[in-house]
Amino acid sequence: MAPPRHHAHLLLAINVVLALLCHQPRSAASLSSNAAVSPSPSPSLLPPLRPMMQRGLMPRLSELPANPFTAKAAFVRYWNRKVHSNRPHPAFFFAKLSPLSPPDAAAFSTLAAAGQLGSRIRAFCAAASLLCPKTPSSSWTKSSSGEGAAAAAGAAPFKNYENGNFSSYGNSGGGGADQFAVYSSGQSSPVDSFRRYGKGSQGRNDSFTSYEAEGNVGTASFTSYNGGATGGAGGFSSYAGETNTVAMSFGNYDNTGNGRSREFMAYTQDANTGEESFAAYGKAANGAAESFKTYGNHSNSIASGFVNYGDKANGAADTFSSYGVNGNTPESTFKSYAADSNAGVDDFKVYRDDANVGNDSFTSYANNANGAAADFESYGKSVNPGSVMFKGYGLGSNPNHRIDFTRYSGDNTTFKAYSNDGVEFKEYQNMSKLEVSKLEAEATAARRPLPMWSPEPGKFFRERDLVAGNRMPMPDIADKLPPRAFLPRDIAGKIPFDATAVSVLFGAAPGTAMRQVVASTVAECARPPSRGETKRCATSAEDIVDFAVEMLGDNIAMRTTESTAGGGGEVRLGRVAGVAGGNVTRSVSCHQSLFPYLVYYCHSVPSVRVYEADILAVDSSQKINHGVAICHLDTSDWSPNHGAFIGLGGKPGEIEVCHWIFEGDMTWTVAN
């Protein structure tokens, strides 16, 4: 009689163990002593291994059955109980299952139940393939950069350097230069710290090139940077560019410096979400020259704060050449800027041009300044105006003080408590919708490119584009988030889905990018659903299956775009087929969130059509990919500023909007 089905995996595992024992190498003594007492395994128990045994070969690891006690095996059994569509297991989804071994899963589950998982959090992160905050792996303490072989060459080069802590570097150094190149590039969750850098140095130059570029969840801090330094120059090129969630801070920067010049080029350009702060920047400096070129341009949802900037400085010259241009929902705050300064010159050029909404404020700007000049050229020239406020502008300044605005524009602008003397507005206007439309028309006529925060070509398209033979742009659909795995439900359920609890457990300190990530994901999960939407944040693979079955029934299929081939270029569509016969249906789409372990934001919306399409190379018409696209037929509740309407035109409720399912995301439908 065949064994019961639920014992099959266990019997197979026993068979493998017995087979392996039979093939263990033994000494001659052990062979002779065991020959009479070691019975041969029953042939009926070992049919899978028998051909290999006859050939005298050991079974390869890939040929051995899965351990039935792993988290992966447990999920396979769960899937088979819940999903009855009789389709192959989706490899994309199953590849994200927890890699924890049975002993590790049991041990960490016990610790989680007792609230003691934090005591082994590093081991847990490594074993479970999670994204956890790092601690600086290196620490440099050097009272002077003028020591050692590097100083003999006149420079201290650092290349391909990552995740470091400089606690006291280059202090009191004289002459020469420090160079940092390719610093923490492409890293996940780097933590870089500079403390007491270049304090009291004399005529020493420094440069940072490609610092924390193309990373994920990067945290960097500079504390007491070049304080009291005399002479020399420094520059930052490509700082935190193309990063995903940043937390950058500069504190006590160039304080009480003498004759220093500093330039920032391409600072946090093309960055996605995060917070930046400058505190006590150039305070009480003498003859300093600070300039920022392309600061925060093309960024998405960056919050930036400058506090005590150039206060009590003497003869300073500060320039922002291109600040927040093409930004999407920027939030910038300047407090106590150039207050009590003497003979300073401050200049802002091209501030917020082509930005999309956002919230900016200037408080206490050039107050009590003496004989200085402050200029703004082209301020607030946003495509979609945001909220801008000036409060305490030039108050108490010496009559010799001169403040010019060449062009100040935008809706929702407020000036409060500014000086009546020495302030000149050459062109102050609230741009009406008519003027915005005119501006957009002029941009189209001049063939100017769309703002960088506009959606990439092909990210959104119309349903009529989904026809065989059509040539269309395809966006870069590659998953930009760091690789992580699901937690077993048994462990995930014991971790409170609370921003503070998760941050404390995983060591995400306040002010770090990881802390921001955790708080943002939890807040998005707590957001009330929109009209007609049913949403759930899934912290385990089982949660996703449960939600999909709850919404669609157990005859379901998971679909995603096969690969990233064709992304970022033009493609041609081959065969296009509508799921469920091309009828209007309901689906469940799940989008990956940034979190220490895999969390998916899943939502079900009515009135969609789902399509599968062969994606062909434009030149050869050879199939290079198989894409899944979803078309939202009801957009009436979408924001007018949604990227789909920026890219396609139209308004909420006027048009349907289609998009591809990106790598890392998925959609569930009823199985055909």
mmCIF file of C-alpha atoms in Angstrom, residues 251-412:
data_model
loop_
_atom_site.group_PDB
_atom_site.id
_atom_site.type_symbol
_atom_site.label_atom_id
_atom_site.label_comp_id
_atom_site.label_asym_id
_atom_site.label_seq_id
_atom_site.Cartn_x
_atom_site.Cartn_y
_atom_site.Cartn_z
ATOM 1 C CA GLY A 251 27.430 70.160 10.462
ATOM 2 C CA ASN A 252 29.906 72.918 11.416
ATOM 3 C CA TYR A 253 31.125 73.216 7.849
ATOM 4 C CA ASP A 254 33.998 75.629 7.173
ATOM 5 C CA ASN A 255 33.298 77.428 10.431
ATOM 6 C CA THR A 256 35.649 80.272 11.222
ATOM 7 C CA GLY A 257 37.583 79.440 8.071
ATOM 8 C CA ASN A 258 39.875 81.952 6.398
ATOM 9 C CA GLY A 259 40.039 82.496 2.662
ATOM 10 C CA ARG A 260 38.666 79.065 1.830
ATOM 11 C CA SER A 261 36.833 78.358 -1.418
ATOM 12 C CA ARG A 262 34.513 75.404 -1.889
ATOM 13 C CA GLU A 263 32.473 74.135 -4.787
ATOM 14 C CA PHE A 264 29.728 71.518 -4.970
ATOM 15 C CA MET A 265 28.937 70.183 -8.445
ATOM 16 C CA ALA A 266 26.113 67.744 -9.172
ATOM 17 C CA TYR A 267 25.007 67.377 -5.545
ATOM 18 C CA THR A 268 22.311 64.682 -5.063
ATOM 19 C CA GLN A 269 21.402 64.963 -8.731
ATOM 20 C CA ASP A 270 18.825 62.429 -9.938
ATOM 21 C CA ALA A 271 18.377 61.216 -6.353
ATOM 22 C CA ASN A 272 15.144 59.578 -5.249
ATOM 23 C CA THR A 273 13.662 60.603 -1.885
ATOM 24 C CA GLY A 274 15.595 61.465 1.223
ATOM 25 C CA GLU A 275 16.712 64.293 3.480
ATOM 26 C CA GLU A 276 19.694 66.631 3.413
ATOM 27 C CA SER A 277 20.794 69.191 5.925
ATOM 28 C CA PHE A 278 23.518 71.811 6.262
ATOM 29 C CA ALA A 279 23.999 73.226 9.755
ATOM 30 C CA ALA A 280 26.359 76.037 10.731
ATOM 31 C CA TYR A 281 27.722 76.341 7.189
ATOM 32 C CA GLY A 282 30.503 78.882 6.752
ATOM 33 C CA LYS A 283 29.585 80.482 10.052
ATOM 34 C CA ALA A 284 31.853 83.346 11.065
ATOM 35 C CA ALA A 285 34.099 82.581 8.099
ATOM 36 C CA ASN A 286 36.383 85.248 6.690
ATOM 37 C CA GLY A 287 36.605 85.800 2.932
ATOM 38 C CA ALA A 288 35.076 82.433 2.097
ATOM 39 C CA ALA A 289 33.705 81.594 -1.341
ATOM 40 C CA GLU A 290 31.053 78.864 -1.461
ATOM 41 C CA SER A 291 29.291 77.766 -4.632
ATOM 42 C CA PHE A 292 26.743 75.088 -5.452
ATOM 43 C CA LYS A 293 26.174 74.071 -9.071
ATOM 44 C CA THR A 294 23.318 71.739 -9.974
ATOM 45 C CA TYR A 295 22.163 71.188 -6.389
ATOM 46 C CA GLY A 296 19.338 68.695 -6.003
ATOM 47 C CA ASN A 297 18.441 68.927 -9.684
ATOM 48 C CA HIS A 298 16.231 66.272 -11.251
ATOM 49 C CA SER A 299 15.603 64.818 -7.801
ATOM 50 C CA ASN A 300 12.406 63.257 -6.541
ATOM 51 C CA SER A 301 10.900 64.138 -3.162
ATOM 52 C CA ILE A 302 14.069 65.464 -1.544
ATOM 53 C CA ALA A 303 13.818 67.501 1.654
ATOM 54 C CA SER A 304 16.715 69.904 2.114
ATOM 55 C CA GLY A 305 17.457 72.231 4.996
ATOM 56 C CA PHE A 306 20.076 74.939 5.453
ATOM 57 C CA VAL A 307 20.417 76.370 8.979
ATOM 58 C CA ASN A 308 22.852 79.075 10.108
ATOM 59 C CA TYR A 309 24.268 79.494 6.628
ATOM 60 C CA GLY A 310 27.009 82.091 6.385
ATOM 61 C CA ASP A 311 25.945 83.722 9.634
ATOM 62 C CA LYS A 312 28.319 86.370 10.976
ATOM 63 C CA ALA A 313 30.553 85.795 7.956
ATOM 64 C CA ASN A 314 32.870 88.538 6.765
ATOM 65 C CA GLY A 315 33.243 89.251 3.049
ATOM 66 C CA ALA A 316 31.715 85.914 2.011
ATOM 67 C CA ALA A 317 30.609 85.135 -1.539
ATOM 68 C CA ASP A 318 27.983 82.404 -1.857
ATOM 69 C CA THR A 319 26.433 81.266 -5.129
ATOM 70 C CA PHE A 320 23.721 78.761 -5.986
ATOM 71 C CA SER A 321 23.787 78.404 -9.773
ATOM 72 C CA SER A 322 21.106 75.804 -10.372
ATOM 73 C CA TYR A 323 19.049 74.777 -7.362
ATOM 74 C CA GLY A 324 16.183 72.305 -7.395
ATOM 75 C CA VAL A 325 15.712 72.511 -11.162
ATOM 76 C CA ASN A 326 13.388 69.852 -12.601
ATOM 77 C CA GLY A 327 12.729 68.621 -9.075
ATOM 78 C CA ASN A 328 9.600 66.692 -8.165
ATOM 79 C CA THR A 329 7.854 67.804 -4.950
ATOM 80 C CA PRO A 330 10.974 69.356 -3.388
ATOM 81 C CA GLU A 331 10.858 70.638 0.187
ATOM 82 C CA SER A 332 13.594 73.163 0.932
ATOM 83 C CA THR A 333 14.057 75.208 4.073
ATOM 84 C CA PHE A 334 16.549 78.019 4.641
ATOM 85 C CA LYS A 335 16.742 79.410 8.173
ATOM 86 C CA SER A 336 19.015 82.145 9.447
ATOM 87 C CA TYR A 337 20.803 82.700 6.154
ATOM 88 C CA ALA A 338 23.647 85.242 6.098
ATOM 89 C CA ALA A 339 22.362 86.861 9.280
ATOM 90 C CA ASP A 340 24.656 89.430 10.900
ATOM 91 C CA SER A 341 27.072 89.070 7.992
ATOM 92 C CA ASN A 342 29.379 91.822 6.840
ATOM 93 C CA ALA A 343 29.951 92.826 3.198
ATOM 94 C CA GLY A 344 28.719 89.497 1.918
ATOM 95 C CA VAL A 345 27.442 88.717 -1.582
ATOM 96 C CA ASP A 346 24.790 86.015 -1.960
ATOM 97 C CA ASP A 347 23.421 84.961 -5.318
ATOM 98 C CA PHE A 348 20.704 82.486 -6.295
ATOM 99 C CA LYS A 349 20.288 81.718 -10.001
ATOM 100 C CA VAL A 350 17.664 79.477 -11.582
ATOM 101 C CA TYR A 351 15.868 78.335 -8.430
ATOM 102 C CA ARG A 352 13.094 75.737 -8.831
ATOM 103 C CA ASP A 353 12.790 76.181 -12.596
ATOM 104 C CA ASP A 354 10.563 73.467 -14.083
ATOM 105 C CA ALA A 355 9.914 72.033 -10.615
ATOM 106 C CA ASN A 356 6.716 70.162 -9.861
ATOM 107 C CA VAL A 357 4.817 71.550 -6.832
ATOM 108 C CA GLY A 358 6.688 71.234 -3.493
ATOM 109 C CA ASN A 359 7.037 73.414 -0.423
ATOM 110 C CA ASP A 360 9.874 75.919 0.135
ATOM 111 C CA SER A 361 10.525 78.504 2.815
ATOM 112 C CA PHE A 362 13.144 81.150 3.615
ATOM 113 C CA THR A 363 13.187 82.445 7.179
ATOM 114 C CA SER A 364 15.461 85.193 8.447
ATOM 115 C CA TYR A 365 17.360 85.901 5.240
ATOM 116 C CA ALA A 366 20.214 88.425 5.372
ATOM 117 C CA ASN A 367 18.805 89.942 8.547
ATOM 118 C CA ASN A 368 20.971 92.518 10.290
ATOM 119 C CA ALA A 369 23.469 92.275 7.447
ATOM 120 C CA ASN A 370 25.870 95.121 6.799
ATOM 121 C CA GLY A 371 26.661 96.463 3.354
ATOM 122 C CA ALA A 372 25.935 93.185 1.577
ATOM 123 C CA ALA A 373 24.112 92.173 -1.587
ATOM 124 C CA ALA A 374 21.633 89.345 -2.169
ATOM 125 C CA ASP A 375 20.269 88.507 -5.608
ATOM 126 C CA PHE A 376 17.682 86.042 -6.831
ATOM 127 C CA GLU A 377 17.377 85.370 -10.545
ATOM 128 C CA SER A 378 14.451 83.322 -11.834
ATOM 129 C CA TYR A 379 12.940 82.127 -8.567
ATOM 130 C CA GLY A 380 9.981 79.767 -8.415
ATOM 131 C CA LYS A 381 9.506 79.401 -12.157
ATOM 132 C CA SER A 382 7.839 76.030 -11.663
ATOM 133 C CA VAL A 383 5.793 74.115 -14.186
ATOM 134 C CA ASN A 384 3.325 73.211 -11.455
ATOM 135 C CA PRO A 385 3.713 75.894 -8.768
ATOM 136 C CA GLY A 386 4.213 74.911 -5.163
ATOM 137 C CA SER A 387 4.111 76.809 -1.898
ATOM 138 C CA VAL A 388 6.865 79.376 -1.320
ATOM 139 C CA MET A 389 7.255 81.602 1.733
ATOM 140 C CA PHE A 390 9.727 84.324 2.707
ATOM 141 C CA LYS A 391 9.646 85.575 6.281
ATOM 142 C CA GLY A 392 12.001 88.046 7.921
ATOM 143 C CA TYR A 393 13.778 89.150 4.726
ATOM 144 C CA GLY A 394 16.565 91.721 5.054
ATOM 145 C CA LEU A 395 15.189 93.022 8.346
ATOM 146 C CA GLY A 396 17.423 95.306 10.346
ATOM 147 C CA SER A 397 19.991 95.484 7.569
ATOM 148 C CA ASN A 398 22.279 98.442 7.007
ATOM 149 C CA PRO A 399 20.854 100.884 4.409
ATOM 150 C CA ASN A 400 23.789 99.998 2.186
ATOM 151 C CA HIS A 401 22.412 96.493 1.892
ATOM 152 C CA ARG A 402 20.991 95.685 -1.559
ATOM 153 C CA ILE A 403 18.554 92.874 -2.343
ATOM 154 C CA ASP A 404 17.374 92.237 -5.900
ATOM 155 C CA PHE A 405 14.810 89.844 -7.313
ATOM 156 C CA THR A 406 15.052 89.635 -11.102
ATOM 157 C CA ARG A 407 12.124 87.279 -11.549
ATOM 158 C CA TYR A 408 9.973 85.932 -8.743
ATOM 159 C CA SER A 409 6.989 83.942 -9.863
ATOM 160 C CA GLY A 410 4.497 81.267 -8.934
ATOM 161 C CA ASP A 411 1.228 80.665 -7.175
ATOM 162 C CA ASN A 412 0.978 80.335 -3.384
#
